[in-house]
GROMACS .gro file of C-alpha atoms in nm:
model
  264
    1MET     CA    1   1.510   2.220   0.188
    2THR     CA    2   1.264   2.340   0.453
    3GLU     CA    3   0.991   2.093   0.542
    4SER     CA    4   0.635   2.216   0.489
    5PRO     CA    5   0.437   2.266   0.812
    6VAL     CA    6   0.113   2.156   0.642
    7GLY     CA    7  -0.024   1.846   0.816
    8SER     CA    8   0.269   1.819   1.056
    9GLY     CA    9   0.045   1.818   1.364
   10TYR     CA   10  -0.105   1.506   1.517
   11ALA     CA   11  -0.452   1.398   1.405
   12ARG     CA   12  -0.736   1.507   1.628
   13THR     CA   13  -1.014   1.283   1.756
   14ARG     CA   14  -1.253   1.419   1.495
   15ASP     CA   15  -1.004   1.349   1.215
   16ILE     CA   16  -0.958   0.991   1.335
   17ILE     CA   17  -1.332   0.923   1.361
   18VAL     CA   18  -1.409   1.066   1.016
   19ALA     CA   19  -1.119   0.876   0.856
   20ALA     CA   20  -1.224   0.550   1.026
   21ILE     CA   21  -1.585   0.587   0.906
   22LEU     CA   22  -1.477   0.661   0.549
   23LEU     CA   23  -1.231   0.370   0.541
   24LEU     CA   24  -1.483   0.121   0.682
   25ALA     CA   25  -1.755   0.242   0.443
   26LEU     CA   26  -1.518   0.215   0.147
   27THR     CA   27  -1.413  -0.136   0.254
   28ALA     CA   28  -1.776  -0.249   0.284
   29LEU     CA   29  -1.857  -0.102  -0.058
   30LEU     CA   30  -1.561  -0.281  -0.215
   31VAL     CA   31  -1.672  -0.615  -0.069
   32ILE     CA   32  -2.023  -0.564  -0.207
   33VAL     CA   33  -1.892  -0.470  -0.552
   34LEU     CA   34  -1.655  -0.769  -0.555
   35VAL     CA   35  -1.931  -1.014  -0.465
   36GLN     CA   36  -2.186  -0.861  -0.701
   37ALA     CA   37  -1.950  -0.838  -0.999
   38TRP     CA   38  -1.812  -1.191  -0.957
   39PRO     CA   39  -1.864  -1.374  -1.287
   40PRO     CA   40  -2.084  -1.686  -1.267
   41ALA     CA   41  -1.916  -2.025  -1.284
   42PRO     CA   42  -1.999  -2.287  -1.549
   43GLU     CA   43  -2.297  -2.504  -1.454
   44ILE     CA   44  -2.327  -2.881  -1.467
   45ALA     CA   45  -2.613  -3.006  -1.684
   46PRO     CA   46  -2.833  -3.298  -1.570
   47ASP     CA   47  -2.651  -3.526  -1.813
   48GLY     CA   48  -2.315  -3.439  -1.653
   49ARG     CA   49  -2.191  -3.204  -1.922
   50THR     CA   50  -2.039  -2.868  -1.833
   51GLU     CA   51  -2.243  -2.582  -1.973
   52PRO     CA   52  -2.074  -2.254  -2.065
   53ALA     CA   53  -2.092  -1.980  -1.804
   54ALA     CA   54  -2.331  -1.693  -1.853
   55ARG     CA   55  -2.189  -1.418  -2.071
   56ALA     CA   56  -2.330  -1.135  -1.858
   57THR     CA   57  -2.363  -1.049  -1.490
   58THR     CA   58  -2.613  -0.811  -1.334
   59VAL     CA   59  -2.471  -0.607  -1.047
   60GLU     CA   60  -2.731  -0.514  -0.787
   61LEU     CA   61  -2.634  -0.185  -0.626
   62PRO     CA   62  -2.858   0.067  -0.447
   63GLY     CA   63  -3.029   0.266  -0.723
   64TRP     CA   64  -2.821   0.110  -1.000
   65SER     CA   65  -2.826  -0.237  -1.159
   66PRO     CA   66  -2.585  -0.245  -1.453
   67THR     CA   67  -2.537  -0.556  -1.665
   68LEU     CA   68  -2.171  -0.640  -1.723
   69SER     CA   69  -2.013  -0.871  -1.977
   70ARG     CA   70  -1.774  -1.133  -1.840
   71GLU     CA   71  -1.477  -0.931  -1.963
   72THR     CA   72  -1.603  -0.618  -1.789
   73SER     CA   73  -1.678  -0.818  -1.475
   74LEU     CA   74  -1.316  -0.933  -1.462
   75PHE     CA   75  -1.196  -0.574  -1.481
   76VAL     CA   76  -1.427  -0.475  -1.195
   77VAL     CA   77  -1.321  -0.778  -0.988
   78VAL     CA   78  -0.953  -0.700  -1.038
   79MET     CA   79  -0.991  -0.335  -0.936
   80ALA     CA   80  -1.212  -0.416  -0.637
   81ALA     CA   81  -0.970  -0.686  -0.517
   82GLY     CA   82  -0.670  -0.454  -0.559
   83ALA     CA   83  -0.847  -0.182  -0.362
   84LEU     CA   84  -0.941  -0.433  -0.090
   85GLY     CA   85  -0.580  -0.546  -0.057
   86ALA     CA   86  -0.472  -0.184  -0.017
   87ALA     CA   87  -0.756  -0.129   0.233
   88VAL     CA   88  -0.618  -0.412   0.448
   89HIS     CA   89  -0.280  -0.239   0.453
   90VAL     CA   90  -0.443   0.096   0.531
   91LEU     CA   91  -0.653  -0.038   0.818
   92ARG     CA   92  -0.358  -0.219   0.977
   93SER     CA   93  -0.138   0.091   0.956
   94PHE     CA   94  -0.423   0.317   1.071
   95TYR     CA   95  -0.500   0.129   1.393
   96TRP     CA   96  -0.127   0.091   1.468
   97TYR     CA   97  -0.061   0.465   1.447
   98VAL     CA   98  -0.382   0.553   1.632
   99GLY     CA   99  -0.306   0.297   1.904
  100ASN     CA  100   0.043   0.438   1.950
  101ARG     CA  101  -0.084   0.799   1.936
  102ALA     CA  102   0.156   0.877   1.652
  103LEU     CA  103  -0.086   0.953   1.366
  104ARG     CA  104  -0.010   1.281   1.192
  105ARG     CA  105  -0.265   1.462   0.979
  106SER     CA  106  -0.043   1.447   0.671
  107TRP     CA  107  -0.098   1.068   0.659
  108LEU     CA  108  -0.479   1.091   0.634
  109MET     CA  109  -0.477   1.176   0.264
  110MET     CA  110  -0.250   0.878   0.193
  111TYR     CA  111  -0.487   0.648   0.379
  112LEU     CA  112  -0.783   0.767   0.170
  113LEU     CA  113  -0.599   0.747  -0.163
  114LEU     CA  114  -0.411   0.419  -0.119
  115PRO     CA  115  -0.715   0.195  -0.202
  116PHE     CA  116  -0.745   0.375  -0.537
  117VAL     CA  117  -0.372   0.321  -0.597
  118GLY     CA  118  -0.420  -0.049  -0.519
  119ALA     CA  119  -0.710  -0.069  -0.766
  120LEU     CA  120  -0.506   0.088  -1.044
  121LEU     CA  121  -0.199  -0.126  -0.973
  122GLY     CA  122  -0.415  -0.438  -0.972
  123LEU     CA  123  -0.557  -0.336  -1.310
  124ILE     CA  124  -0.209  -0.268  -1.453
  125VAL     CA  125  -0.074  -0.605  -1.338
  126TYR     CA  126  -0.383  -0.778  -1.477
  127LEU     CA  127  -0.329  -0.613  -1.816
  128VAL     CA  128   0.038  -0.716  -1.810
  129LEU     CA  129  -0.055  -1.076  -1.730
  130ARG     CA  130  -0.331  -1.089  -1.990
  131GLY     CA  131  -0.111  -0.932  -2.253
  132GLY     CA  132   0.199  -1.138  -2.196
  133LEU     CA  133   0.124  -1.463  -2.012
  134THR     CA  134  -0.198  -1.588  -2.170
  135SER     CA  135  -0.263  -1.720  -2.516
  136PRO     CA  136  -0.369  -1.456  -2.770
  137THR     CA  137  -0.661  -1.680  -2.865
  138GLY     CA  138  -0.781  -1.712  -2.506
  139GLY     CA  139  -1.086  -1.515  -2.399
  140ALA     CA  140  -1.244  -1.406  -2.076
  141SER     CA  141  -1.398  -1.752  -2.031
  142ASP     CA  142  -1.047  -1.898  -1.992
  143ILE     CA  143  -0.958  -1.674  -1.697
  144ASN     CA  144  -0.992  -1.805  -1.342
  145PRO     CA  145  -1.146  -1.516  -1.142
  146TYR     CA  146  -1.012  -1.657  -0.815
  147GLY     CA  147  -0.657  -1.643  -0.943
  148ILE     CA  148  -0.668  -1.289  -1.076
  149ALA     CA  149  -0.855  -1.165  -0.768
  150ALA     CA  150  -0.590  -1.317  -0.542
  151ILE     CA  151  -0.308  -1.159  -0.744
  152ALA     CA  152  -0.482  -0.820  -0.748
  153ALA     CA  153  -0.542  -0.832  -0.372
  154LEU     CA  154  -0.174  -0.910  -0.306
  155VAL     CA  155  -0.072  -0.632  -0.543
  156GLY     CA  156  -0.288  -0.388  -0.348
  157LEU     CA  157  -0.162  -0.518  -0.013
  158PHE     CA  158   0.200  -0.479  -0.122
  159SER     CA  159   0.154  -0.177  -0.348
  160ARG     CA  160   0.495  -0.027  -0.268
  161GLU     CA  161   0.677  -0.353  -0.340
  162THR     CA  162   0.476  -0.398  -0.661
  163SER     CA  163   0.567  -0.050  -0.782
  164GLU     CA  164   0.935  -0.115  -0.717
  165LYS     CA  165   0.918  -0.453  -0.893
  166LEU     CA  166   0.749  -0.304  -1.201
  167ARG     CA  167   1.005  -0.026  -1.200
  168SER     CA  168   1.297  -0.269  -1.187
  169VAL     CA  169   1.151  -0.494  -1.459
  170PHE     CA  170   1.060  -0.223  -1.708
  171GLY     CA  171   1.360  -0.009  -1.617
  172THR     CA  172   1.569  -0.254  -1.821
  173LEU     CA  173   1.343  -0.206  -2.125
  174LEU     CA  174   1.289   0.168  -2.117
  175ALA     CA  175   1.535   0.458  -2.111
  176GLN     CA  176   1.614   0.596  -1.768
  177ALA     CA  177   1.444   0.928  -1.698
  178PRO     CA  178   1.674   1.224  -1.628
  179HIS     CA  179   1.687   1.344  -1.270
  180GLY     CA  180   1.467   1.641  -1.198
  181ARG     CA  181   1.247   1.791  -0.932
  182ASP     CA  182   0.995   1.510  -0.970
  183GLN     CA  183   1.255   1.247  -0.882
  184ALA     CA  184   1.302   1.094  -0.539
  185LEU     CA  185   1.426   1.337  -0.278
  186ALA     CA  186   1.761   1.290  -0.108
  187PRO     CA  187   1.736   1.107   0.227
  188ARG     CA  188   1.689   1.336   0.525
  189ILE     CA  189   1.589   1.308   0.892
  190THR     CA  190   1.373   1.572   1.060
  191ALA     CA  191   1.283   1.421   1.398
  192VAL     CA  192   1.374   1.140   1.638
  193GLU     CA  193   1.112   0.990   1.873
  194PRO     CA  194   1.164   0.931   2.160
  195ALA     CA  195   1.464   1.142   2.255
  196SER     CA  196   1.600   0.889   2.507
  197GLY     CA  197   1.563   0.533   2.627
  198PRO     CA  198   1.748   0.215   2.726
  199VAL     CA  199   1.875  -0.061   2.500
  200GLY     CA  200   1.582  -0.222   2.320
  201THR     CA  201   1.377   0.097   2.291
  202VAL     CA  202   1.197   0.127   1.955
  203VAL     CA  203   1.303   0.456   1.794
  204ALA     CA  204   1.110   0.623   1.512
  205LEU     CA  205   1.301   0.848   1.273
  206HIS     CA  206   1.090   1.085   1.062
  207GLY     CA  207   1.205   1.247   0.742
  208GLY     CA  208   1.198   1.178   0.370
  209GLY     CA  209   1.360   0.952   0.114
  210LEU     CA  210   1.415   0.683   0.378
  211GLY     CA  211   1.250   0.391   0.197
  212SER     CA  212   1.585   0.243   0.092
  213ALA     CA  213   1.749   0.270   0.436
  214THR     CA  214   1.940  -0.044   0.538
  215ALA     CA  215   2.049   0.015   0.899
  216VAL     CA  216   2.084   0.271   1.177
  217ARG     CA  217   2.397   0.341   1.383
  218PHE     CA  218   2.391   0.451   1.747
  219GLY     CA  219   2.752   0.544   1.798
  220ALA     CA  220   2.955   0.240   1.692
  221ALA     CA  221   2.665  -0.005   1.735
  222GLN     CA  222   2.448  -0.084   1.434
  223SER     CA  223   2.085  -0.198   1.438
  224ARG     CA  224   1.848  -0.346   1.183
  225ILE     CA  225   1.544  -0.157   1.056
  226THR     CA  226   1.217  -0.324   1.159
  227ASP     CA  227   0.980  -0.099   0.964
  228ALA     CA  228   1.083   0.109   0.663
  229GLY     CA  229   0.885   0.372   0.476
  230ASP     CA  230   0.970   0.678   0.270
  231THR     CA  231   0.894   0.919   0.555
  232LEU     CA  232   0.939   0.696   0.861
  233ILE     CA  233   1.164   0.413   0.975
  234ARG     CA  234   1.177   0.225   1.304
  235THR     CA  235   1.460   0.042   1.474
  236ALA     CA  236   1.553  -0.081   1.820
  237VAL     CA  237   1.845   0.057   2.018
  238PRO     CA  238   2.115  -0.215   1.993
  239PRO     CA  239   2.347  -0.338   2.270
  240GLY     CA  240   2.659  -0.123   2.293
  241ALA     CA  241   2.479   0.187   2.170
  242THR     CA  242   2.607   0.526   2.289
  243SER     CA  243   2.438   0.864   2.309
  244GLY     CA  244   2.454   1.085   2.004
  245PRO     CA  245   2.270   1.161   1.679
  246PRO     CA  246   2.150   0.839   1.510
  247VAL     CA  247   2.297   0.781   1.164
  248VAL     CA  248   2.080   0.619   0.896
  249LEU     CA  249   2.263   0.416   0.631
  250THR     CA  250   2.118   0.431   0.277
  251PRO     CA  251   2.253   0.342  -0.069
  252ALA     CA  252   2.285   0.718  -0.130
  253GLY     CA  253   2.504   0.758   0.177
  254ALA     CA  254   2.482   0.806   0.553
  255VAL     CA  255   2.233   1.059   0.694
  256THR     CA  256   2.281   1.201   1.043
  257ALA     CA  257   1.979   1.296   1.253
  258PRO     CA  258   1.954   1.658   1.368
  259ALA     CA  259   1.871   1.552   1.726
  260VAL     CA  260   2.064   1.355   1.986
  261PHE     CA  261   1.932   1.025   2.121
  262THR     CA  262   2.037   0.964   2.481
  263VAL     CA  263   2.100   0.603   2.579
  264GLU     CA  264   1.991   0.559   2.942
   0.00000   0.00000   0.00000
C-alpha cells in the first residue's frame, strides 16, 4: 500500500511555535480547571468532630462560574487529570523531536488530540473502577479525589499501555471483531535514518504497525528496541552488525527495510 504524502514533510518553525503555544495554553487551562473543580475536604468542627464536606463546588473561570455537585466535580477532576497526564507525554515527546530536528507535520495533530484521548481514557477507567471496585451503596463522598486523580493522570500519561490493557482484559469477555480495513495494518518500514554509522549509532525506522516490534537485526547481530511506537522505533547498532537492510522482528513476522544501513 502506498504511503500518503500528506504531512510527510518536517514541521516548519511556524508550525512548532503555534503547536507549542497551543499545548502550553491547554496545559495551563487544565491545571486551572483541576484546581478549581477540586472537591472540598471535610472540615473539623471546634469540638473535634468531622463535618461533612460541602455538596457543591463553584468553579471560577473567566466569564463563567458554574456550580458543580461533588459527583460532577469528580468527573471533571478525572478528565482534567487524564488530560494533564497525556499533556506531560505530549510535551516530553514534542521537545525531544524538536530538539533532534525530527518532527514531522503528521505528528502535530496527534499532539493536539492526545490530551483529549487521555481525558476520555481517564473517564472510562474511573467508570470501570466505580462500577466494579466500589460498594454499590457508596457515594461520591466516599471517593478519595487524590486517588482517582492520580490514577487518571497515569492513565493519560500511559494512554497506549492503558488501551492495550483494557483491550486484553475485555477481549476475554467480548467476541473478537473480524479483521477488516479498520484493523491494525501489517508491519511495514518506509525509511531508515540515518543511512550509515558506527556501532552504537541510534537508528530510527519509520513505517507503520511497528508498535509490537521486539528486536531489530543488522545482518546476524540483533539489537533491542529502545523506543517503540506504531510509526517509529529506535534501536542502537549492535556489536557485530554488518551492512544491509535492517530487519524488524514482530509477532506477525520479520519485516525488511527498503533501504540499506551501512555500518562504518
